[in-house]
XYZ file of C-alpha atoms in Angstrom:
690
model
C 35.168 24.811 -9.248
C 32.809 25.386 -12.316
C 34.676 27.797 -15.014
C 32.164 29.467 -17.371
C 32.391 28.538 -20.703
C 32.020 32.214 -21.926
C 35.287 33.353 -20.014
C 37.365 31.873 -22.786
C 35.571 32.761 -25.859
C 37.114 34.915 -28.464
C 36.343 36.285 -31.713
C 38.508 33.494 -33.200
C 36.544 31.055 -31.553
C 33.191 32.372 -32.875
C 34.467 32.580 -36.392
C 35.191 28.758 -36.468
C 31.887 27.918 -35.046
C 28.844 26.628 -37.387
C 26.615 29.530 -36.201
C 24.775 30.808 -39.164
C 23.676 34.266 -37.602
C 24.407 37.290 -39.758
C 26.622 39.740 -38.556
C 23.900 42.601 -39.434
C 21.877 41.217 -36.536
C 24.591 42.537 -33.713
C 22.247 44.660 -31.886
C 20.007 44.013 -28.788
C 16.579 43.339 -30.370
C 17.856 41.041 -32.854
C 19.642 38.980 -30.265
C 16.863 39.091 -28.006
C 14.585 37.601 -30.672
C 17.349 35.065 -31.334
C 17.158 34.232 -27.568
C 13.170 33.995 -27.709
C 13.508 31.398 -30.633
C 16.549 29.458 -29.072
C 15.501 25.588 -28.866
C 18.705 23.900 -27.551
C 21.788 24.495 -25.514
C 24.421 24.353 -28.425
C 22.572 27.271 -30.093
C 22.386 29.129 -26.886
C 25.894 28.829 -26.574
C 26.688 30.337 -29.777
C 24.186 33.275 -29.500
C 25.919 33.907 -26.005
C 29.096 34.101 -27.751
C 27.894 36.502 -30.465
C 26.765 38.788 -27.882
C 30.001 38.679 -26.230
C 31.632 39.549 -29.471
C 29.092 42.306 -30.155
C 30.165 43.711 -26.708
C 26.387 44.071 -25.469
C 27.005 41.544 -22.698
C 26.254 44.285 -20.295
C 22.737 44.541 -20.995
C 20.654 43.884 -18.397
C 17.841 42.768 -20.324
C 19.817 40.294 -22.387
C 21.720 39.148 -19.287
C 18.488 37.878 -17.656
C 17.194 36.638 -21.019
C 20.380 34.241 -20.977
C 19.991 33.314 -17.406
C 16.387 32.403 -18.303
C 17.490 30.376 -21.178
C 20.247 28.347 -19.394
C 17.819 27.442 -16.571
C 15.160 26.550 -19.157
C 17.471 23.845 -20.427
C 18.389 22.671 -17.123
C 21.883 24.237 -16.776
C 21.543 26.005 -13.640
C 25.212 26.209 -12.897
C 25.672 28.346 -16.283
C 22.622 30.400 -15.280
C 24.016 31.179 -11.891
C 27.487 32.210 -13.366
C 25.759 34.452 -15.903
C 23.658 36.074 -13.139
C 26.648 36.559 -10.999
C 28.728 38.209 -13.666
C 25.664 40.934 -14.496
C 26.707 44.387 -13.622
C 23.347 45.338 -12.897
C 20.525 43.536 -11.650
C 16.790 44.367 -11.703
C 13.562 42.672 -10.643
C 13.230 40.675 -13.602
C 16.906 39.180 -13.534
C 16.324 38.462 -9.877
C 12.991 36.670 -10.589
C 14.573 34.793 -13.547
C 17.376 32.992 -11.443
C 15.072 32.453 -8.800
C 12.219 30.912 -11.072
C 15.386 28.854 -12.749
C 16.396 27.334 -9.382
C 12.938 26.478 -8.149
C 11.755 25.089 -11.504
C 14.691 22.832 -11.396
C 14.250 21.408 -7.751
C 16.796 23.521 -6.417
C 14.434 24.929 -3.362
C 17.110 25.873 -0.722
C 19.192 27.991 -3.389
C 15.923 29.495 -4.690
C 14.539 30.690 -1.008
C 18.276 31.652 -0.538
C 18.290 34.320 -3.484
C 14.786 35.562 -2.571
C 16.216 36.466 0.642
C 19.109 38.008 -0.564
C 17.077 39.835 -3.297
C 14.967 41.453 -0.059
C 18.286 42.398 1.373
C 19.376 44.005 -1.705
C 16.210 46.168 -1.525
C 14.574 44.941 -4.746
C 10.856 44.880 -4.814
C 9.203 41.536 -5.421
C 6.333 41.186 -7.764
C 3.662 38.948 -8.963
C 6.240 36.942 -10.953
C 8.528 36.593 -8.169
C 6.559 35.545 -5.269
C 5.193 32.408 -6.882
C 8.637 30.932 -7.314
C 9.609 31.822 -3.910
C 6.620 30.130 -2.552
C 7.331 27.276 -4.567
C 10.585 26.767 -2.857
C 8.652 26.683 0.651
C 6.230 24.251 -0.702
C 9.217 22.154 -2.043
C 10.926 22.414 1.504
C 7.756 22.116 3.276
C 8.650 25.199 5.091
C 5.234 26.365 6.250
C 6.607 29.121 8.535
C 8.667 30.703 5.926
C 5.781 30.505 3.742
C 3.399 32.325 5.836
C 5.911 35.210 6.096
C 6.005 35.351 2.455
C 2.232 35.105 2.448
C 2.230 38.288 4.801
C 4.684 40.048 2.572
C 2.086 39.483 -0.377
C -0.708 40.905 1.748
C 1.058 44.073 2.475
C 1.879 44.664 -1.319
C -1.745 43.861 -1.950
C -1.246 40.856 -4.316
C -3.241 38.158 -2.448
C -5.842 38.381 -5.057
C -3.644 37.864 -8.109
C -4.489 34.379 -9.691
C -1.048 33.243 -10.209
C 0.235 34.399 -6.676
C -2.951 33.049 -5.001
C -2.656 29.434 -6.812
C 0.937 29.186 -5.674
C -0.253 29.854 -2.159
C -2.698 27.147 -2.294
C -0.155 24.458 -3.496
C 2.243 25.636 -0.900
C -0.210 25.196 1.998
C -1.502 22.038 0.550
C 1.893 20.426 0.492
C 2.752 21.563 3.960
C -0.426 19.887 5.222
C -2.679 22.952 5.906
C -5.588 22.311 3.675
C -7.631 24.788 5.527
C -5.450 27.461 4.756
C -5.187 26.651 1.178
C -9.022 26.442 1.016
C -9.226 30.398 2.641
C -6.835 31.631 0.149
C -8.790 30.225 -2.740
C -12.150 31.468 -1.384
C -10.925 35.345 -1.400
C -9.620 34.983 -4.918
C -11.268 37.510 -7.243
C -10.715 35.556 -10.463
C -10.373 31.684 -10.371
C -8.821 30.070 -13.697
C -8.673 26.556 -14.719
C -5.366 26.142 -12.937
C -6.526 27.456 -9.423
C -9.610 25.507 -9.534
C -7.506 22.254 -10.664
C -5.134 22.904 -7.659
C -7.572 23.104 -4.941
C -9.740 20.267 -6.283
C -6.338 18.097 -6.288
C -5.632 19.457 -2.926
C -8.945 18.037 -1.516
C -8.661 14.816 -3.463
C -5.055 13.979 -2.149
C -5.940 14.507 1.385
C -8.661 12.154 1.120
C -11.694 14.695 1.285
C -13.129 13.010 -1.646
C -16.797 14.877 -0.935
C -15.137 18.339 -0.890
C -13.191 17.656 -4.047
C -16.277 16.292 -6.054
C -18.363 19.694 -4.587
C -15.667 21.848 -5.858
C -15.324 19.761 -9.317
C -19.218 20.559 -9.707
C -18.828 24.244 -8.846
C -15.798 24.623 -11.384
C -18.631 23.147 -14.228
C -21.203 25.669 -12.900
C -18.715 28.299 -13.617
C -18.564 27.251 -17.361
C -14.832 26.408 -16.865
C -14.311 22.969 -18.554
C -12.052 20.869 -16.465
C -8.671 19.892 -17.451
C -7.248 16.411 -17.297
C -5.282 17.014 -14.102
C -8.316 17.806 -12.331
C -10.218 14.830 -13.262
C -7.340 12.435 -12.815
C -7.101 13.714 -9.214
C -10.581 13.215 -8.336
C -10.429 9.712 -10.038
C -7.280 9.072 -7.805
C -9.194 9.891 -4.756
C -12.133 7.570 -5.971
C -9.649 4.968 -6.268
C -8.078 5.302 -2.880
C -11.432 5.567 -0.891
C -13.216 2.883 -3.249
C -15.799 5.363 -4.280
C -17.212 3.537 -7.131
C -20.367 5.782 -7.668
C -18.517 8.961 -7.985
C -15.783 7.340 -10.066
C -18.426 6.120 -12.441
C -20.170 9.516 -12.664
C -16.708 10.895 -14.277
C -16.717 8.290 -16.772
C -19.328 9.701 -19.027
C -17.575 13.228 -18.768
C -14.383 11.892 -19.922
C -15.790 10.549 -23.106
C -17.894 13.847 -23.649
C -14.812 16.021 -22.847
C -12.872 14.271 -25.433
C -10.219 13.012 -23.086
C -10.650 9.084 -24.363
C -7.265 9.455 -26.198
C -5.396 10.803 -23.096
C -3.550 7.808 -21.793
C -2.915 9.149 -18.403
C -6.733 9.899 -18.116
C -7.664 6.470 -19.343
C -5.039 4.759 -16.576
C -6.689 6.531 -13.855
C -10.230 5.451 -14.802
C -9.114 1.789 -15.285
C -7.120 2.064 -11.882
C -10.209 3.427 -10.026
C -12.341 0.678 -11.266
C -9.747 -2.124 -10.535
C -9.439 -0.722 -6.977
C -13.020 -0.387 -6.651
C -13.138 -4.261 -7.229
C -14.942 -3.875 -10.939
C -12.548 -5.759 -12.532
C -15.075 -6.284 -15.495
C -15.371 -2.475 -16.116
C -11.572 -1.991 -15.717
C -11.066 -4.872 -18.462
C -13.620 -2.878 -20.577
C -11.594 0.362 -20.315
C -8.418 -1.214 -21.221
C -9.631 -3.192 -24.165
C -10.788 0.019 -25.401
C -7.540 1.930 -24.962
C -6.107 2.826 -28.450
C -2.721 3.284 -26.664
C -1.555 1.377 -23.896
C 1.689 2.015 -21.844
C 3.315 0.063 -18.648
C 0.943 1.786 -16.499
C -1.967 0.665 -18.474
C -0.939 -3.088 -18.085
C 0.447 -2.754 -14.673
C -2.796 -1.367 -13.332
C -5.137 -3.930 -14.941
C -2.623 -6.929 -13.721
C -2.794 -5.532 -10.227
C -6.426 -4.989 -10.227
C -6.845 -8.956 -10.978
C -4.208 -10.056 -8.679
C -5.995 -7.938 -5.920
C -9.519 -8.844 -6.611
C -8.809 -12.837 -6.491
C -8.493 -13.069 -10.525
C -4.964 -14.387 -10.100
C -5.114 -16.704 -13.289
C -6.120 -13.772 -15.549
C -3.405 -11.385 -13.900
C -0.883 -14.083 -15.181
C -2.309 -14.308 -18.392
C -2.412 -10.717 -19.032
C 1.302 -10.884 -17.807
C 2.072 -13.068 -20.777
C 0.135 -11.097 -23.255
C 2.202 -8.173 -21.960
C 5.559 -10.039 -22.798
C 4.585 -10.427 -26.342
C 4.445 -6.555 -26.709
C 7.085 -3.990 -26.981
C 6.275 -2.646 -23.542
C 8.640 -3.919 -20.663
C 7.251 -4.756 -17.010
C 8.085 -2.631 -14.420
C 8.522 -3.033 -10.569
C 4.858 -2.530 -10.241
C 3.957 -4.950 -12.556
C 6.243 -7.424 -10.969
C 4.974 -6.880 -7.468
C 1.579 -7.548 -8.928
C 2.347 -11.053 -10.472
C 4.185 -12.033 -7.396
C 1.012 -11.304 -5.555
C -1.025 -13.558 -7.957
C 1.304 -16.302 -7.566
C 1.136 -16.177 -3.648
C -2.512 -16.242 -3.898
C -2.390 -19.440 -6.253
C -0.191 -20.817 -3.833
C 2.168 -21.901 -6.396
C 5.438 -20.934 -5.148
C 7.392 -22.708 -8.203
C 5.890 -20.418 -10.542
C 7.130 -17.836 -8.245
C 10.388 -18.959 -8.505
C 10.271 -18.760 -12.514
C 9.283 -14.892 -11.904
C 12.084 -14.368 -9.511
C 14.352 -15.610 -12.333
C 12.597 -13.013 -14.802
C 13.072 -10.441 -12.090
C 16.781 -11.013 -11.803
C 17.400 -11.180 -15.514
C 15.363 -7.982 -15.789
C 17.283 -6.281 -13.166
C 14.607 -5.552 -10.874
C 15.801 -7.393 -8.066
C 17.065 -4.517 -6.254
C 13.606 -2.816 -6.115
C 12.413 -2.819 -2.291
C 8.715 -3.489 -3.477
C 9.776 -6.464 -5.480
C 12.212 -7.911 -2.928
C 9.143 -7.448 -0.322
C 6.720 -9.157 -2.827
C 9.155 -12.093 -3.213
C 9.642 -12.633 0.333
C 5.773 -12.466 1.029
C 5.172 -15.001 -2.042
C 7.756 -17.426 -0.522
C 5.975 -16.829 3.119
C 2.618 -17.508 1.810
C 3.798 -20.544 0.139
C 5.200 -21.735 3.354
C 8.773 -21.680 1.997
C 10.523 -19.807 4.785
C 14.219 -20.956 3.659
C 13.787 -19.131 0.453
C 12.180 -15.950 2.067
C 15.030 -15.990 4.609
C 17.573 -16.181 1.530
C 16.003 -13.256 0.294
C 16.157 -11.141 3.312
C 19.855 -11.986 3.839
C 20.762 -10.998 0.255
C 18.809 -7.792 0.510
C 21.004 -4.706 1.559
C 18.062 -2.596 1.955
C 15.615 -4.276 4.522
C 13.135 -1.846 5.758
C 10.393 -2.346 8.195
C 8.216 -3.810 5.687
C 10.629 -6.561 5.097
C 11.300 -7.223 8.652
C 7.492 -7.324 9.181
C 7.085 -9.773 6.257
C 9.664 -12.016 7.824
C 8.015 -12.059 11.290
C 4.627 -12.598 9.989
C 5.702 -15.372 7.860
C 7.415 -17.351 10.690
C 4.040 -16.446 12.996
C 1.736 -17.903 10.138
C 3.824 -20.949 9.656
C 3.653 -21.899 13.302
C 7.529 -21.107 13.959
C 6.681 -18.733 16.814
C 10.123 -18.836 18.424
C 11.902 -18.006 15.371
C 9.428 -15.029 14.939
C 10.255 -13.648 18.462
C 13.814 -14.199 17.547
C 13.281 -12.144 14.659
C 11.956 -9.775 16.397
C 14.734 -9.221 18.910
C 17.239 -8.949 15.881
C 14.955 -6.234 14.571
C 15.273 -4.117 17.677
C 19.128 -4.506 17.788
C 19.057 -3.285 14.180
C 17.361 -0.137 15.518
C 14.643 -0.680 13.229
C 11.172 0.780 14.671
C 8.456 -1.744 14.260
C 4.893 -0.834 13.060
C 1.278 -2.203 13.988
C 1.659 -5.075 11.503
C 5.159 -6.192 13.095
C 3.567 -5.893 16.589
C 0.486 -7.929 15.892
C 2.636 -10.613 14.131
C 4.754 -10.820 17.192
C 1.568 -10.812 19.519
C 0.344 -13.919 17.343
C 3.696 -15.446 17.956
C 3.274 -15.236 21.649
C -0.241 -16.455 21.573
C 0.730 -19.660 19.786
C 3.409 -20.719 22.424
C 1.795 -18.944 25.795
C 4.416 -16.596 26.077
C 2.465 -14.316 28.338
C 5.576 -12.428 30.131
C 6.994 -11.693 27.011
C 3.582 -10.292 25.676
C 3.395 -7.973 28.533
C 6.541 -6.387 28.074
C 5.267 -6.088 24.350
C 2.267 -4.525 25.780
C 4.219 -2.169 27.979
C 6.075 -1.020 24.868
C 2.785 -0.850 22.808
C 1.600 1.897 25.481
C 4.753 3.899 25.621
C 5.335 4.275 21.740
C 1.689 5.277 20.831
C 0.576 2.133 19.243
C -2.059 1.285 21.545
C -4.268 3.730 19.953
C -4.145 1.626 16.963
C -7.545 -0.580 16.857
C -5.682 -3.463 14.522
C -2.970 -3.551 17.593
C -5.739 -3.451 20.375
C -7.625 -6.524 18.565
C -4.079 -8.221 18.450
C -3.676 -7.759 22.188
C -7.197 -8.910 22.895
C -6.805 -12.229 20.878
C -3.151 -12.607 22.574
C -4.425 -12.425 25.871
C -7.298 -14.671 25.476
C -5.148 -17.309 23.927
C -2.538 -17.162 26.769
C -5.798 -17.906 29.114
C -6.080 -14.119 30.580
C -9.724 -13.768 29.856
C -10.179 -10.762 32.356
C -7.493 -8.804 30.756
C -8.847 -9.596 27.447
C -12.204 -8.197 28.237
C -10.836 -5.256 29.945
C -8.905 -3.996 26.849
C -12.262 -4.790 24.806
C -14.293 -2.705 27.278
C -12.148 0.251 27.029
C -11.489 0.528 23.308
C -12.742 4.038 22.166
C -14.404 2.400 19.027
C -14.906 -1.449 18.084
C -15.289 -2.683 14.525
C -16.408 -6.119 13.373
C -12.805 -7.850 13.991
C -12.856 -6.666 17.462
C -16.143 -7.839 18.396
C -15.339 -11.286 16.570
C -12.121 -11.380 18.514
C -13.656 -11.441 22.019
C -16.326 -13.620 20.997
C -13.422 -16.230 20.047
C -11.870 -15.696 23.213
C -14.762 -16.820 25.493
C -15.400 -19.749 23.004
C -11.773 -21.250 22.893
C -12.243 -21.396 26.781
C -15.592 -23.234 26.684
C -17.478 -20.087 27.956
C -20.318 -20.501 25.260
C -23.107 -18.420 26.948
C -20.764 -15.413 27.493
C -19.593 -15.742 23.605
C -23.286 -15.499 22.590
C -23.973 -12.648 24.993
C -21.400 -10.604 23.334
C -22.629 -11.538 20.058
C -26.141 -10.228 21.142
C -24.632 -7.060 22.238
C -22.883 -6.405 18.921
C -26.328 -7.156 17.121
C -27.493 -4.236 19.262
C -24.876 -1.960 17.888
C -24.443 -1.068 14.302
C -21.748 -3.485 13.768
C -22.809 -6.051 10.987
C -21.304 -9.588 11.638
C -19.136 -11.033 8.944
C -18.132 -14.731 7.883
C -15.276 -14.593 10.945
C -17.937 -13.528 13.440
C -20.006 -16.514 12.770
C -16.930 -18.786 12.902
C -16.116 -17.425 16.399
C -19.924 -18.166 17.254
C -20.164 -21.398 15.993
C -16.844 -22.630 17.482
C -18.111 -21.404 20.897
C -21.393 -23.372 20.390
C -19.289 -26.361 19.558
C -16.801 -26.326 22.533
C -19.873 -25.482 24.997
C -22.164 -28.354 23.493
C -24.807 -25.695 22.419
C -26.288 -27.772 19.689
C -29.645 -26.152 19.244
C -28.094 -22.376 19.404
C -25.473 -23.673 16.881
C -28.403 -24.760 14.347
C -29.903 -21.296 15.056
C -26.841 -19.307 14.132
C -25.898 -21.542 11.265
C -29.137 -20.933 9.773
C -29.755 -17.054 10.515
C -26.069 -16.548 9.024
C -27.599 -16.801 5.441
C -31.203 -16.054 6.425
C -30.737 -12.669 8.328
C -27.053 -11.543 7.156
C -27.031 -13.115 3.449
C -23.610 -14.544 4.345
C -22.993 -17.767 2.477
C -21.658 -20.641 4.565
C -18.052 -21.367 3.926
C -15.964 -24.901 4.396
C -15.131 -23.565 8.048
C -18.546 -23.020 8.936
C -19.577 -26.593 7.955
C -16.355 -27.760 9.918
C -17.701 -26.005 13.016
C -21.190 -27.505 12.406
C -19.703 -31.016 12.181
C -17.525 -30.291 15.188
C -20.428 -29.392 17.069
C -22.587 -32.600 16.012
C -19.594 -34.699 16.335
C -18.483 -33.511 19.946
C -22.232 -33.956 21.147
C -22.060 -37.682 20.103
C -24.615 -37.195 16.927
C -22.090 -38.799 14.439
C -24.623 -40.208 11.965
C -26.409 -36.737 11.565
C -23.116 -35.192 11.254
C -22.065 -37.700 8.348
C -25.573 -36.961 6.673
C -24.871 -33.195 7.121
C -21.798 -33.549 4.991
C -23.125 -35.567 2.696
C -25.949 -33.222 1.913
C -23.484 -30.145 1.848
C -23.828 -27.860 -1.360
C -19.849 -27.578 -1.528
C -17.298 -30.295 -1.742
C -16.175 -31.140 1.790
C -12.426 -30.734 2.505
C -9.849 -32.057 4.947
C -10.899 -29.782 7.680
C -14.374 -30.907 7.705
C -13.751 -34.682 7.354
C -11.072 -34.073 10.205
C -13.708 -32.781 12.539
C -15.684 -36.135 11.941
C -12.789 -38.365 12.519
C -12.042 -36.545 15.690
C -15.445 -37.121 16.794
C -14.980 -40.642 16.068
C -11.877 -40.905 18.239
C -13.620 -39.382 21.207
C -16.571 -41.518 20.860
C -15.111 -44.673 19.812
C -17.015 -45.179 16.595
C -14.883 -47.734 14.633
C -16.971 -48.084 11.699
C -17.697 -44.713 10.650
C -13.996 -43.812 11.463
C -12.825 -46.027 8.675
C -15.351 -44.564 6.524
C -14.041 -40.980 7.176
C -10.615 -42.040 7.037
C -10.651 -43.106 3.473
C -11.922 -39.806 2.274
C -8.943 -38.404 4.186
C -6.493 -40.599 2.860
C -7.663 -39.808 -0.504
C -7.600 -36.099 0.008
C -4.144 -35.826 2.028
C -2.229 -39.027 1.263
C 0.822 -37.228 2.761
C -0.649 -36.456 6.132
C 0.347 -38.770 8.794
C -1.853 -37.312 11.568
C -4.852 -38.969 10.073
C -3.161 -42.563 10.153
C -2.334 -41.744 13.745
C -5.647 -40.643 14.302
C -7.350 -44.004 12.983
C -4.604 -46.046 14.362
C -5.777 -44.494 18.087
C -9.401 -45.299 17.326
C -8.248 -48.906 16.564
C -6.098 -48.872 19.726
C -9.192 -47.779 22.238
C -11.154 -50.409 20.779
C -8.439 -53.019 21.106
C -8.085 -53.853 17.656
C -4.157 -54.323 17.882
C -3.827 -56.084 14.727
C -5.353 -53.252 12.531
C -3.159 -50.680 14.808
C -0.075 -52.908 13.188
C -1.588 -52.421 9.876
C -1.747 -48.871 9.973
C 1.900 -48.948 11.240
C 2.802 -50.908 8.034
C 0.764 -48.705 5.644
C 2.883 -45.709 7.312
C 6.096 -47.328 6.772
C 5.331 -48.217 3.196
C 4.355 -44.921 2.103
C 7.253 -43.185 3.871
C 5.102 -41.140 6.693
C 6.674 -40.277 9.929
C 4.581 -38.367 12.726
C 6.143 -34.789 13.273
C 7.267 -34.918 16.986
C 5.240 -32.863 19.013
C 6.714 -30.081 21.366
C 5.681 -28.125 24.556
C 7.065 -24.463 25.537
C 7.550 -23.186 28.920
C 8.449 -19.598 29.628
C 11.185 -18.808 32.034
C 12.492 -15.246 32.909
C 11.091 -13.861 29.612
C 12.760 -16.726 27.617
C 10.848 -19.474 25.799
C 12.196 -22.858 25.867
C 11.114 -25.712 23.522
C 10.994 -29.140 24.687
C 10.392 -31.845 21.604
C 8.748 -35.237 22.322
C 11.389 -37.431 20.492
C 10.486 -41.044 18.927
C 6.941 -40.421 19.081
C 5.018 -43.533 17.894
C 1.144 -44.267 17.903
C -0.647 -45.793 20.758
C -0.169 -49.654 20.973
């Protein structure tokens, strides 16, 4: 039990302290002045002792001042002890203790004291109500806040700027922006604080246009926006990617003399980075007179998120040369850069630095490490990270499940999902889509249907991301009708869902149906992207629609300004190759404006096997052996071309080449689903034909 320090104080104790206050000042006024100018808790204790010695500790004004000072210095327990020992309490002393608790985050205690104040018959005033409302805001206690609002209306304080501003803040934090706006509109006087509160409320609730309108109205009333208002609007612009609106604030910042405000410049930097304008973000960073860890972290994160991963790592190295130590935000961004570069060895080095810096327990950093290992295909290290982390949340589970699914370990992904359910961890939409992806890989239709039922009962079926995952899964499992039914009943369709249903028709050879859906998409306001055209070209390839394929390949850049990528060129090579136009396909590759990768040459080699073109197959295989010498599949494919042509000596040579280079073909496997359980059958001792 806390024992108040002053209970054992005596005149003897006071004489031996280092207090330099003269005895002549032992009166209420002088002690009140001393309390007013007191700057630390040690001096406060000495003044308190002097008040006890002088015998004026029963003065209710001095008692309230002592309560206020103890609370100001964060000594809430001492403030409460002082309050409890007061012989007489007035509205000022009640307000002081309520304010002390509210300012120090003890919202339940503050609200309880406010209730006790009412029971004591003490009248609250314009100084008491704001802190009672602040307590309601901290507790998200909307109903209690409304009751206090009613009391405020009864006593006629609703137009007080301080009281109204606290109501606006309370309604905002309780998620009732419309109430906050009504309170603001009826305010008779609006100062910078009230304007800033309502602007920040709209920005934080992603109502950016309204926040900008209010910001403009504030300026029209000849009120200079304070840094909090500007930072709030910049934060909203960053969240929504509103570059134009964010840029308009840039000049205001310099005109208002805010360029020396580090927080302001950090917000501006973050806005440009989140809007993808790395060059502008870098210019802001370069001109900053002072930089803190947030400045460095923002520019590193901006580079990492916008594909400039090498620049992110270079900036990190520069940061290490300064006195500013990276935090968990910095390291999460650095790990993202390593992930994008696909260099897990570099990521392992960062892992070591994270351990040495004591950041390995941060949830965001752990998730970043796991994601980095997953994206680099190192599932063993990702699993180790998961096992040693004692605070795995839904993000950690989702990263692992997605990692197994993306790395073609569907069975492990499903097993991990079962473990997640046993751990009573509720999956989110990201988890569900990854599980659906795993089901699609191995054709686990019955498991997927059970999952579909869970999606409906949990309410996740309203998520467009999940709905698109279901369409993709049913399509890949051969249930085209169900996939189309789900697509047709979607309340709104984006480019991803359109691309998914086109792909469903394409992979099953229904090229005409796929193109019909694409035409329907064009008739809506949905603009196709590069993935849509991969689906369209792939559909043309599977259905042998050569003329249509050329048409859509050409209109992609002509009509939609989408530059073809490697996957589009691979689709065209596959289309020409399947149709038997092998020479045209080779000529197409040689004239490409980009360097052909293994996907493009591999498509042509597959066509050579289908049509038995040995000479072209040999030329194509040389490119593949050079680009990917460790891929046994290309040796096996060329060996099969030789075997089909009866060239057994060349088949034997391929076997010798594979043996010399230490290459082995990964055994194939098949899946079968029985009673909602997937069984895997491996093809052991697989050897090439011949």
